[in-house]
């Protein structure tokens, strides 16, 4: 998907195969020389009104004339020390704070022709040394009295003189800090984009609440200076946040430039609001802006200001921006990133580099503008030139474009995690949690628990709010705002969210969540329902509880019980009354209720036994679906709801699963029984068959039997079935082994459930009488699951000459070369999202239903 500021039709959709390791390869040689230097532009501004105030702090102010004069004196000292001519120049570092002296020193380096490296004075000593070593820069003292700059250690790096204006270091939040080489046009271009968007004029006072050593702080400073505005510097790291409003009023700030973290930390006072009447625009940087941040900023500080969500990266400046005016509705969750500035285009591309469909997620690519020259001392394929000769930069951010052509950020490409087979953006979860009352700040990460990826929400509470009450509110609200797989397993209250000096979340400083193991009572339980329910409740609440613990005392509320009922419906295919769950809120009571409800459901279906009508109405050709091993036919209900409403659907489940009967011992016996059942519903073809997992193997055997009987089987859809080497041994002994796909090992399942040895022995004995004796439904399903696996071990598929569609999940690598050993007709392979165990649940089941309908769409009912 592509978009630009004018909605122009996109050009080349993909990224060209012309990799450029450095942006110097993408420019014409004389481009930099035709651009006036940043200092030359500043000098022109100063000539217009030298007495105008340029920079002000709490301790000192300086006019434009004084700033340019002081910078020229210092620049002369630098040139004397390191030369004024020659093809190369030495990077010069300024240890920067938010002071007038820092601004003079920075302007001096820009005036000297040497590249400027701004290094935050609050960086830890070791990290500061690493940045200086990486830049190969000499360090200049700030001109505390406007005297010559003292030059320290000898240089180790030299760059093209006149071409390089600055070397800016990234935050390092996604790895080691990288030195980004910017030419004068790129530095000035960033400032021009900002001053145009905000509409800066000489009458403005730019309230810069960002350290000037940060990329955004440098841009805000230069945007103000190149506009002839007054720039007021205020570092929130060393200033009293409570004094912010008074300071903005004192300096007469008309715009405020701050990190999202600072805006998020604002809270409305108990008394009258200290409204800052002069502030007309607030520009935020660093992290995605949330709707709740907009509300807090207006309530605490500037109710009549436009809020600008500024999405920019060090390597190419602004990517997109959007404005929320005081009359606009405040969006929930993240504020959209917006639209590219004029002359720039944004593409959203997939892993193959091609533009994705509108609304789909992919990596955000910036085309045009004035990207950086490249990374200092290293190559990168993130910079390049497309087929039209336009430079581009891969941001590494995930985004999507909405129907209005506006960009929405979803997070970093490397932040997304798989939870239960679903791709989850932690930033989306954080946006939902941030809107909960009492949450001042939030960070969401992932952790590994028992070989499963789980989400962790860290929350800092608003002053005066009880932390545990906020945690309970987060759990309850998350279930209401988020799908089950996006609900954090752990909610960890913190006094504050640790952040780096740049205001980004310091993930390394976040404490690991406390993971408790199930009690001995849970570990030794012989009831599979109890064990499964315990896991479900732990997921819903984010804590592990004993079987008879009061769940209300553990943090459950009415929304938690609704969430548990939803999870029970997805996993056990029954509907629980949340009121009954809340009436006796313990794991054991909920497990008993599940067993009671599933037994009642089984009794209501007992008249059919094997063939279960799931939808009997409709004019289309019926679809007969064989369940996976041990699964009841009602597990297919989510699939039925997604299929064509005019298509009758029947489920086929194991004989004896829901009524006392002798179970079938072989796949052929089960297939024979199923064929007899479906011919009672539909005596003659055409037939459409489908099967999930083991059910796909049974469906193929049914198709062979119907074909032998002269019936027309127009399609068999096997849903993530696996042809193991054991299954194929008798088909073609000379053929190579089939690639094994990840399956389910029952012994591993039992180990996962932590059943005791007596419980395991009891289950082995139950398997011997399963069918003749009906056990609790969850236990019954597990027993028949194991019986199904044993049936498969003794089965050899017959060669089927008809048409087969194979649906595969990511864990299934078997292709048509494998399936051609048992299917001689047409074979269609289609990949579907999800995992083997959840592809028949929402949201993945929609894709499965779509592929099934595509496979059987052309089947028509013959006229009689």
mmCIF file of N, CA and C in Angstrom, residues 38-39 42 71 78 89-97 101-120 131-132 135-143 149 157 159-169 178-184 187 212-215 217-219 221-222 225 314 376:
data_model
loop_
_atom_site.group_PDB
_atom_site.id
_atom_site.type_symbol
_atom_site.label_atom_id
_atom_site.label_comp_id
_atom_site.label_asym_id
_atom_site.label_seq_id
_atom_site.Cartn_x
_atom_site.Cartn_y
_atom_site.Cartn_z
ATOM 1 N N UNK A 38 23.901 25.023 7.183
ATOM 2 C CA UNK A 38 22.939 25.390 8.207
ATOM 3 C C UNK A 38 23.340 26.714 8.856
ATOM 4 N N UNK A 39 24.643 26.878 9.127
ATOM 5 C CA UNK A 39 25.073 28.116 9.781
ATOM 6 C C UNK A 39 24.891 29.312 8.855
ATOM 7 N N UNK A 42 21.447 30.399 9.245
ATOM 8 C CA UNK A 42 21.264 31.056 10.541
ATOM 9 C C UNK A 42 21.801 32.479 10.512
ATOM 10 N N UNK A 71 29.587 32.212 17.918
ATOM 11 C CA UNK A 71 29.842 30.985 17.178
ATOM 12 C C UNK A 71 30.995 31.163 16.193
ATOM 13 N N UNK A 78 38.461 26.436 16.215
ATOM 14 C CA UNK A 78 38.386 25.052 15.729
ATOM 15 C C UNK A 78 39.155 24.916 14.414
ATOM 16 N N UNK A 89 37.386 16.413 7.045
ATOM 17 C CA UNK A 89 37.210 17.162 8.289
ATOM 18 C C UNK A 89 37.067 16.185 9.443
ATOM 19 N N UNK A 90 37.314 16.695 10.644
ATOM 20 C CA UNK A 90 37.278 15.877 11.849
ATOM 21 C C UNK A 90 35.937 16.062 12.558
ATOM 22 N N UNK A 91 35.229 14.993 12.903
ATOM 23 C CA UNK A 91 34.018 15.156 13.723
ATOM 24 C C UNK A 91 34.380 15.761 15.078
ATOM 25 N N UNK A 92 33.624 16.740 15.494
ATOM 26 C CA UNK A 92 33.868 17.402 16.772
ATOM 27 C C UNK A 92 32.637 17.221 17.655
ATOM 28 N N UNK A 93 32.859 16.689 18.844
ATOM 29 C CA UNK A 93 31.770 16.398 19.765
ATOM 30 C C UNK A 93 31.597 17.530 20.763
ATOM 31 N N UNK A 94 30.330 17.850 21.026
ATOM 32 C CA UNK A 94 29.977 18.799 22.076
ATOM 33 C C UNK A 94 29.194 18.047 23.136
ATOM 34 N N UNK A 95 29.688 18.043 24.375
ATOM 35 C CA UNK A 95 28.968 17.415 25.479
ATOM 36 C C UNK A 95 27.853 18.374 25.853
ATOM 37 N N UNK A 96 26.630 17.997 25.538
ATOM 38 C CA UNK A 96 25.532 18.952 25.481
ATOM 39 C C UNK A 96 24.579 18.850 26.652
ATOM 40 N N UNK A 97 24.184 20.033 27.160
ATOM 41 C CA UNK A 97 23.049 20.146 28.057
ATOM 42 C C UNK A 97 22.120 21.204 27.453
ATOM 43 N N UNK A 101 25.309 27.960 26.291
ATOM 44 C CA UNK A 101 26.676 27.602 25.929
ATOM 45 C C UNK A 101 26.712 26.426 24.962
ATOM 46 N N UNK A 102 25.853 25.450 25.169
ATOM 47 C CA UNK A 102 25.785 24.311 24.248
ATOM 48 C C UNK A 102 25.370 24.767 22.855
ATOM 49 N N UNK A 103 24.393 25.683 22.773
ATOM 50 C CA UNK A 103 23.930 26.159 21.473
ATOM 51 C C UNK A 103 25.058 26.900 20.756
ATOM 52 N N UNK A 104 25.816 27.734 21.481
ATOM 53 C CA UNK A 104 26.940 28.440 20.858
ATOM 54 C C UNK A 104 27.954 27.437 20.315
ATOM 55 N N UNK A 105 28.307 26.429 21.134
ATOM 56 C CA UNK A 105 29.308 25.449 20.707
ATOM 57 C C UNK A 105 28.828 24.661 19.499
ATOM 58 N N UNK A 106 27.574 24.278 19.480
ATOM 59 C CA UNK A 106 27.036 23.520 18.344
ATOM 60 C C UNK A 106 27.064 24.357 17.071
ATOM 61 N N UNK A 107 26.652 25.628 17.194
ATOM 62 C CA UNK A 107 26.674 26.501 16.019
ATOM 63 C C UNK A 107 28.108 26.738 15.544
ATOM 64 N N UNK A 108 29.036 26.781 16.489
ATOM 65 C CA UNK A 108 30.439 26.980 16.113
ATOM 66 C C UNK A 108 30.956 25.818 15.279
ATOM 67 N N UNK A 109 30.635 24.605 15.678
ATOM 68 C CA UNK A 109 31.094 23.437 14.916
ATOM 69 C C UNK A 109 30.470 23.459 13.518
ATOM 70 N N UNK A 110 29.183 23.791 13.435
ATOM 71 C CA UNK A 110 28.536 23.863 12.121
ATOM 72 C C UNK A 110 29.179 24.930 11.259
ATOM 73 N N UNK A 111 29.588 26.054 11.877
ATOM 74 C CA UNK A 111 30.214 27.134 11.116
ATOM 75 C C UNK A 111 31.615 26.767 10.656
ATOM 76 N N UNK A 112 32.286 25.879 11.369
ATOM 77 C CA UNK A 112 33.681 25.538 11.062
ATOM 78 C C UNK A 112 33.830 24.600 9.872
ATOM 79 N N UNK A 113 32.741 23.964 9.466
ATOM 80 C CA UNK A 113 32.830 22.979 8.390
ATOM 81 C C UNK A 113 33.127 21.579 8.888
ATOM 82 N N UNK A 114 33.365 21.441 10.194
ATOM 83 C CA UNK A 114 33.575 20.115 10.766
ATOM 84 C C UNK A 114 32.222 19.509 11.141
ATOM 85 N N UNK A 115 32.074 18.191 11.033
ATOM 86 C CA UNK A 115 30.811 17.551 11.424
ATOM 87 C C UNK A 115 30.573 17.687 12.927
ATOM 88 N N UNK A 116 29.315 17.938 13.294
ATOM 89 C CA UNK A 116 28.926 18.110 14.684
ATOM 90 C C UNK A 116 28.410 16.788 15.255
ATOM 91 N N UNK A 117 28.896 16.430 16.437
ATOM 92 C CA UNK A 117 28.396 15.269 17.168
ATOM 93 C C UNK A 117 27.936 15.768 18.534
ATOM 94 N N UNK A 118 26.634 15.783 18.769
ATOM 95 C CA UNK A 118 26.093 16.203 20.061
ATOM 96 C C UNK A 118 25.965 14.970 20.963
ATOM 97 N N UNK A 119 26.575 15.026 22.133
ATOM 98 C CA UNK A 119 26.581 13.899 23.061
ATOM 99 C C UNK A 119 25.908 14.348 24.352
ATOM 100 N N UNK A 120 24.903 13.642 24.757
ATOM 101 C CA UNK A 120 24.142 14.000 25.950
ATOM 102 C C UNK A 120 25.040 13.991 27.187
ATOM 103 N N UNK A 131 30.163 6.041 22.445
ATOM 104 C CA UNK A 131 29.669 6.899 21.367
ATOM 105 C C UNK A 131 30.823 7.705 20.766
ATOM 106 N N UNK A 132 31.666 8.277 21.630
ATOM 107 C CA UNK A 132 32.785 9.066 21.131
ATOM 108 C C UNK A 132 33.760 8.215 20.323
ATOM 109 N N UNK A 135 32.229 7.484 16.948
ATOM 110 C CA UNK A 135 32.266 8.648 16.053
ATOM 111 C C UNK A 135 33.687 9.015 15.657
ATOM 112 N N UNK A 136 34.668 8.601 16.440
ATOM 113 C CA UNK A 136 36.043 9.011 16.173
ATOM 114 C C UNK A 136 36.216 10.505 16.279
ATOM 115 N N UNK A 137 35.526 11.114 17.258
ATOM 116 C CA UNK A 137 35.477 12.569 17.349
ATOM 117 C C UNK A 137 36.410 13.100 18.428
ATOM 118 N N UNK A 138 36.842 14.335 18.225
ATOM 119 C CA UNK A 138 37.502 15.066 19.301
ATOM 120 C C UNK A 138 36.421 15.764 20.111
ATOM 121 N N UNK A 139 36.719 16.081 21.357
ATOM 122 C CA UNK A 139 35.742 16.689 22.243
ATOM 123 C C UNK A 139 36.092 18.143 22.468
ATOM 124 N N UNK A 140 35.122 19.025 22.293
ATOM 125 C CA UNK A 140 35.339 20.459 22.497
ATOM 126 C C UNK A 140 34.666 20.886 23.786
ATOM 127 N N UNK A 141 35.374 21.670 24.594
ATOM 128 C CA UNK A 141 34.733 22.290 25.750
ATOM 129 C C UNK A 141 33.743 23.336 25.260
ATOM 130 N N UNK A 142 32.672 23.506 26.030
ATOM 131 C CA UNK A 142 31.722 24.563 25.687
ATOM 132 C C UNK A 142 32.348 25.921 25.989
ATOM 133 N N UNK A 143 32.056 26.920 25.180
ATOM 134 C CA UNK A 143 32.634 28.254 25.379
ATOM 135 C C UNK A 143 31.929 28.979 26.519
ATOM 136 N N UNK A 149 37.656 27.398 21.922
ATOM 137 C CA UNK A 149 37.301 26.052 22.329
ATOM 138 C C UNK A 149 38.572 25.233 22.544
ATOM 139 N N UNK A 157 38.721 9.572 13.054
ATOM 140 C CA UNK A 157 37.835 9.507 11.901
ATOM 141 C C UNK A 157 37.914 10.813 11.130
ATOM 142 N N UNK A 159 35.900 12.681 7.637
ATOM 143 C CA UNK A 159 34.812 12.563 6.671
ATOM 144 C C UNK A 159 34.932 13.675 5.649
ATOM 145 N N UNK A 160 34.092 13.591 4.598
ATOM 146 C CA UNK A 160 34.116 14.602 3.548
ATOM 147 C C UNK A 160 33.776 15.977 4.112
ATOM 148 N N UNK A 161 34.677 16.936 3.878
ATOM 149 C CA UNK A 161 34.435 18.292 4.377
ATOM 150 C C UNK A 161 33.302 18.940 3.583
ATOM 151 N N UNK A 162 32.464 19.668 4.283
ATOM 152 C CA UNK A 162 31.377 20.395 3.642
ATOM 153 C C UNK A 162 30.169 19.539 3.366
ATOM 154 N N UNK A 163 30.370 18.249 3.175
ATOM 155 C CA UNK A 163 29.240 17.373 2.864
ATOM 156 C C UNK A 163 28.517 16.958 4.133
ATOM 157 N N UNK A 164 29.252 16.617 5.161
ATOM 158 C CA UNK A 164 28.652 16.117 6.395
ATOM 159 C C UNK A 164 28.470 17.260 7.379
ATOM 160 N N UNK A 165 27.221 17.453 7.818
ATOM 161 C CA UNK A 165 26.924 18.488 8.804
ATOM 162 C C UNK A 165 26.927 17.918 10.216
ATOM 163 N N UNK A 166 26.320 16.735 10.381
ATOM 164 C CA UNK A 166 26.189 16.159 11.708
ATOM 165 C C UNK A 166 26.331 14.651 11.646
ATOM 166 N N UNK A 167 26.749 14.079 12.748
ATOM 167 C CA UNK A 167 26.635 12.635 12.974
ATOM 168 C C UNK A 167 25.755 12.482 14.200
ATOM 169 N N UNK A 168 24.518 12.019 13.977
ATOM 170 C CA UNK A 168 23.543 11.857 15.067
ATOM 171 C C UNK A 168 23.445 10.385 15.419
ATOM 172 N N UNK A 169 23.485 10.094 16.695
ATOM 173 C CA UNK A 169 23.413 8.707 17.119
ATOM 174 C C UNK A 169 21.993 8.334 17.494
ATOM 175 N N UNK A 178 23.716 3.739 16.471
ATOM 176 C CA UNK A 178 24.393 3.866 15.180
ATOM 177 C C UNK A 178 24.578 5.339 14.870
ATOM 178 N N UNK A 179 25.738 5.669 14.318
ATOM 179 C CA UNK A 179 26.000 7.035 13.912
ATOM 180 C C UNK A 179 25.382 7.296 12.557
ATOM 181 N N UNK A 180 24.424 8.216 12.491
ATOM 182 C CA UNK A 180 23.727 8.551 11.250
ATOM 183 C C UNK A 180 24.363 9.810 10.679
ATOM 184 N N UNK A 181 24.890 9.695 9.457
ATOM 185 C CA UNK A 181 25.598 10.811 8.812
ATOM 186 C C UNK A 181 24.591 11.654 8.037
ATOM 187 N N UNK A 182 24.471 12.936 8.401
ATOM 188 C CA UNK A 182 23.529 13.850 7.773
ATOM 189 C C UNK A 182 24.278 14.986 7.095
ATOM 190 N N UNK A 183 23.879 15.329 5.865
ATOM 191 C CA UNK A 183 24.464 16.498 5.217
ATOM 192 C C UNK A 183 23.674 17.744 5.607
ATOM 193 N N UNK A 184 24.133 18.898 5.157
ATOM 194 C CA UNK A 184 23.489 20.153 5.551
ATOM 195 C C UNK A 184 22.046 20.218 5.063
ATOM 196 N N UNK A 187 19.895 18.053 7.433
ATOM 197 C CA UNK A 187 19.667 18.676 8.741
ATOM 198 C C UNK A 187 18.660 19.819 8.622
ATOM 199 N N UNK A 212 18.761 18.976 23.747
ATOM 200 C CA UNK A 212 19.162 19.356 22.389
ATOM 201 C C UNK A 212 20.070 18.309 21.757
ATOM 202 N N UNK A 213 20.610 17.387 22.548
ATOM 203 C CA UNK A 213 21.459 16.341 21.983
ATOM 204 C C UNK A 213 20.648 15.249 21.301
ATOM 205 N N UNK A 214 19.348 15.201 21.563
ATOM 206 C CA UNK A 214 18.498 14.209 20.904
ATOM 207 C C UNK A 214 18.150 14.695 19.507
ATOM 208 N N UNK A 215 17.921 13.779 18.586
ATOM 209 C CA UNK A 215 17.585 14.182 17.225
ATOM 210 C C UNK A 215 16.390 15.104 17.179
ATOM 211 N N UNK A 217 15.279 16.974 19.619
ATOM 212 C CA UNK A 217 15.628 18.232 20.262
ATOM 213 C C UNK A 217 16.419 19.131 19.336
ATOM 214 N N UNK A 218 17.364 18.549 18.594
ATOM 215 C CA UNK A 218 18.140 19.330 17.629
ATOM 216 C C UNK A 218 17.227 19.927 16.566
ATOM 217 N N UNK A 219 16.286 19.107 16.070
ATOM 218 C CA UNK A 219 15.367 19.585 15.033
ATOM 219 C C UNK A 219 14.494 20.717 15.553
ATOM 220 N N UNK A 221 15.179 22.800 18.003
ATOM 221 C CA UNK A 221 16.039 23.971 18.174
ATOM 222 C C UNK A 221 16.269 24.676 16.838
ATOM 223 N N UNK A 222 16.685 23.918 15.813
ATOM 224 C CA UNK A 222 16.995 24.530 14.523
ATOM 225 C C UNK A 222 15.744 25.051 13.820
ATOM 226 N N UNK A 225 15.279 28.411 15.361
ATOM 227 C CA UNK A 225 16.309 29.383 14.964
ATOM 228 C C UNK A 225 16.172 29.786 13.495
ATOM 229 N N UNK A 314 15.579 9.225 12.925
ATOM 230 C CA UNK A 314 16.839 9.946 12.764
ATOM 231 C C UNK A 314 17.329 9.892 11.323
ATOM 232 N N UNK A 376 27.630 5.722 9.838
ATOM 233 C CA UNK A 376 29.061 5.930 9.936
ATOM 234 C C UNK A 376 29.783 4.601 10.156
#
